[in-house]
Structures are given as C-alpha cells and as structure tokens.
PDB file of C-alpha atoms in Angstrom:
ATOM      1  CA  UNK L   1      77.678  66.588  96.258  1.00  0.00           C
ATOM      2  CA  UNK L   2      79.729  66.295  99.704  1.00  0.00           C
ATOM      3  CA  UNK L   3      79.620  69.363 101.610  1.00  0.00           C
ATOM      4  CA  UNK L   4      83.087  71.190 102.913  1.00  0.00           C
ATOM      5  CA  UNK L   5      83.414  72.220 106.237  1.00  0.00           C
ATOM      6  CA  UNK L   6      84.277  75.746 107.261  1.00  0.00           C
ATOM      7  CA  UNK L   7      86.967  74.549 109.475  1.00  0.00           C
ATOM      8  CA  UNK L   8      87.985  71.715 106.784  1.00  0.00           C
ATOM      9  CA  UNK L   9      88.336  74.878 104.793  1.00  0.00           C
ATOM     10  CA  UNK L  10      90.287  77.047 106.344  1.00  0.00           C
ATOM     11  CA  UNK L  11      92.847  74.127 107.363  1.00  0.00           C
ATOM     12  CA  UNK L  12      92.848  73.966 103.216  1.00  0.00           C
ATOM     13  CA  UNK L  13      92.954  77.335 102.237  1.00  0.00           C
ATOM     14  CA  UNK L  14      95.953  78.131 105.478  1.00  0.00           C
ATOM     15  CA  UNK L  15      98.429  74.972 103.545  1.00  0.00           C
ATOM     16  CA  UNK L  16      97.563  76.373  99.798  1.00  0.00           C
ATOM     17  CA  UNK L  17      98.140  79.717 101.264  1.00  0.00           C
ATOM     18  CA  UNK L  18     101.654  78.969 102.814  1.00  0.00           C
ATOM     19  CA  UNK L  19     102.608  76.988  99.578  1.00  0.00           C
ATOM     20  CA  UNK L  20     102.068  80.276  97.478  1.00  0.00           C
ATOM     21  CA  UNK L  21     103.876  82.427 100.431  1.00  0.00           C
ATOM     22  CA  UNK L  22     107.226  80.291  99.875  1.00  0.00           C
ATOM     23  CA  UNK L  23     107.218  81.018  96.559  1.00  0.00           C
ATOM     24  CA  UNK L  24     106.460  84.455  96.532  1.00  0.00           C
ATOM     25  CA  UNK L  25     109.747  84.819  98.933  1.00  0.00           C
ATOM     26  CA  UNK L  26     111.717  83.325  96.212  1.00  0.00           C
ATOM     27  CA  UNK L  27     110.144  85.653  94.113  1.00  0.00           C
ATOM     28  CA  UNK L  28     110.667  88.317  96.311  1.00  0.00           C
ATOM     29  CA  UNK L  29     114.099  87.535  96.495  1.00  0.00           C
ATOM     30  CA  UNK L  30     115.055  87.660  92.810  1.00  0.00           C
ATOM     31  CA  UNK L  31     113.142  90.933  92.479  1.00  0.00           C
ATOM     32  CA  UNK L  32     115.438  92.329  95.394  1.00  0.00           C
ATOM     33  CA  UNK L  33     118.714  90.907  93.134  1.00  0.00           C
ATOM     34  CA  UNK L  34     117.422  92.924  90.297  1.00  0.00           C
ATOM     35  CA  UNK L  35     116.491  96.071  92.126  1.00  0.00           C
ATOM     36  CA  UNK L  36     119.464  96.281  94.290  1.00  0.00           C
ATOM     37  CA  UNK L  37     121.833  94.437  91.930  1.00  0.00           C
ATOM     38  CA  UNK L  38     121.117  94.757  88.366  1.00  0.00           C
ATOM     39  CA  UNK L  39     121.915  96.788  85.995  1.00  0.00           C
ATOM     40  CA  UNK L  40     120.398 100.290  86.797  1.00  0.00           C
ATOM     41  CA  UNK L  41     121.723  99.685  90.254  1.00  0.00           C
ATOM     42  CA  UNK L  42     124.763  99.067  89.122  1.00  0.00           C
ATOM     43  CA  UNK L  43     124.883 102.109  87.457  1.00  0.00           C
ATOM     44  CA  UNK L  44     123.836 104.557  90.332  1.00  0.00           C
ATOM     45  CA  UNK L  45     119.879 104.531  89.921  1.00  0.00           C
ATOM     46  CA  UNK L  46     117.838 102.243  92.399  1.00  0.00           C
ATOM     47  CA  UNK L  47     113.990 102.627  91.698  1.00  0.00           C
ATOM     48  CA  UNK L  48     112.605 103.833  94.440  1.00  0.00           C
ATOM     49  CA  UNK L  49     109.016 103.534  94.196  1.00  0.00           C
ATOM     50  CA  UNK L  50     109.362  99.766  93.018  1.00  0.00           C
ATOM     51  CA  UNK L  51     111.456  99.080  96.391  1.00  0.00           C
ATOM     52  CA  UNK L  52     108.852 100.314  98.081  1.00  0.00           C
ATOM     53  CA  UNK L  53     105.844  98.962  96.157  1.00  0.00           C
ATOM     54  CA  UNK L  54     107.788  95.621  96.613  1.00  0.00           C
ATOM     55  CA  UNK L  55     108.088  95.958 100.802  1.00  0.00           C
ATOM     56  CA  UNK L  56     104.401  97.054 100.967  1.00  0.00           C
ATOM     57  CA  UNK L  57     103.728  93.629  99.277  1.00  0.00           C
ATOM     58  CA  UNK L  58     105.714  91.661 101.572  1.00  0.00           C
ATOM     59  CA  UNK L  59     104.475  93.207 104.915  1.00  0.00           C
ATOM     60  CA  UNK L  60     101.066  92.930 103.484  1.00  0.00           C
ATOM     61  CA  UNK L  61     101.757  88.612 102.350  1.00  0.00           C
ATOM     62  CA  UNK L  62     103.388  88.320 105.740  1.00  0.00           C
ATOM     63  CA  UNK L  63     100.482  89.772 107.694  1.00  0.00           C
ATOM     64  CA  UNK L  64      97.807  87.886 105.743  1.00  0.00           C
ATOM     65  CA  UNK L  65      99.801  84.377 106.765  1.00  0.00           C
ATOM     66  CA  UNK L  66      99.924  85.702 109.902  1.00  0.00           C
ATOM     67  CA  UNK L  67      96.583  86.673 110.723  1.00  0.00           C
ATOM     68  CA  UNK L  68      95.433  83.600 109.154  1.00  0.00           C
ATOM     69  CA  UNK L  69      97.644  81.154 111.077  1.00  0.00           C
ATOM     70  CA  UNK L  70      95.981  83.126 114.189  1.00  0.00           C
ATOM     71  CA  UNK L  71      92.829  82.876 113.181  1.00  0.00           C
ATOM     72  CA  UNK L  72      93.356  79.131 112.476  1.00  0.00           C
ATOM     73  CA  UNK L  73      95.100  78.702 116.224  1.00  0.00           C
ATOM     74  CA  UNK L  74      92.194  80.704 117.961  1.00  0.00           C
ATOM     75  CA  UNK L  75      89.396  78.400 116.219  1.00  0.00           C
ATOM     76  CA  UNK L  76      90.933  74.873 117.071  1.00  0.00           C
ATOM     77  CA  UNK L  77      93.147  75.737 120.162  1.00  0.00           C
ATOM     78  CA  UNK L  78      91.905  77.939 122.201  1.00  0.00           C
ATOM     79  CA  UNK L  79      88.302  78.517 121.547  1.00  0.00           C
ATOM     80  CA  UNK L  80      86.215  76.380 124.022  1.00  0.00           C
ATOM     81  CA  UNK L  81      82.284  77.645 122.946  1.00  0.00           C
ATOM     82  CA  UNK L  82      79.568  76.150 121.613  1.00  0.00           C
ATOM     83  CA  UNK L  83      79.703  75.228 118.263  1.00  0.00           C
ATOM     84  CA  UNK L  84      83.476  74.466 117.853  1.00  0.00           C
ATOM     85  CA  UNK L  85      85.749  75.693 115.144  1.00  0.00           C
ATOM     86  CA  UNK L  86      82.904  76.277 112.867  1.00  0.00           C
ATOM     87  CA  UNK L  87      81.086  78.388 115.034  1.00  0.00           C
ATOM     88  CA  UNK L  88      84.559  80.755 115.798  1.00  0.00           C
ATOM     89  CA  UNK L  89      84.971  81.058 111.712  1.00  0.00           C
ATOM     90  CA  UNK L  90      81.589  81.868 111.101  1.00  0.00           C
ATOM     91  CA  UNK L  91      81.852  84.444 113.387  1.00  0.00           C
ATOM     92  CA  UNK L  92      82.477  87.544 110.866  1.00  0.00           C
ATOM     93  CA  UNK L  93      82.908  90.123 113.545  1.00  0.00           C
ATOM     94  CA  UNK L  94      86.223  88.575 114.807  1.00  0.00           C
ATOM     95  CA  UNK L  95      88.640  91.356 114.680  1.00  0.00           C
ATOM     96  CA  UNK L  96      90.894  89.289 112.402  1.00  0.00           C
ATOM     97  CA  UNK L  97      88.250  88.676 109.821  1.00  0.00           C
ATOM     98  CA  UNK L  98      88.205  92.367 109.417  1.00  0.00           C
TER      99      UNK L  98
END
C-alpha cells in the first residue's frame, strides 16, 4: 500500500474541508431565511437560542478554515527548518494544532 504524506494530507483534507464550508454557508443561509423569515418570525417570535446556537457554529466553521489555511501557509511558505512541511505538521505543539 502507498503511503500518504502528512503534507499531501493536509493539502487534501484543507480542499475537502473548504468544499464542505461552501455548503454549509448555503446552509447557513437558508437556516437564517427560516429563523428570521419564516413563519414564527413572521408572527412576532424569533428563537433565540437557535440564532445563537447557529452563529456559534459559524464563528466556530470559519475559525477552523481559518486556522487551517494558516497552518497550511506556515508549513509550505514560510517555514524554512529542517524537515520541510512534514516536519512543521508533525509538530503537535504548534499553537494552532491546539
């Protein structure tokens, strides 16, 4: 069996991970029409806990594409050590592996 890289990995995992982001922000979106547009709402009562369960999830899918597209950058841009992008992945004390 062919082995897969760390760094082939996380190239991988960064393009699967922005494919599910773009449809979670459609997603996101038609939860936001019914929330703020549907029929409760149109009738006075907006769930508030849901609103707010539902902007806790996007800061947190936002962050995690973030941090990941920074990780990614910091590995095969500007890391210059031995060991090249593998070595800056494997490296689990990296304050955005935490």
């Amino acid at each position: 069996m062919a082995t897969f890289p760390v760094a082939e990995a996380q190239i991988v995992a960064l393009f699967m991970e922005t494919a599910a982001y773009g449809i979670y922000l459609v997603t996101l979106g038609l939860c936001a029409r019914a929330l703020f547009w549907g029929r409760a709402a149109a009738r006075g009562r907006h769930h508030w806990p849901l609103v707010a369960v539902a902007l806790a999830m996007c800061v947190f899918a936002t962050l995690d594409v973030a941090f990941g597209l920074r990780h990614v950058l910091d590995a095969f841009i500007f890391y210059r050590g031995p060991g090249g992008p593998d070595a800056e992945f494997e490296n689990i004390s990296y304050w955005v592996n935490v």
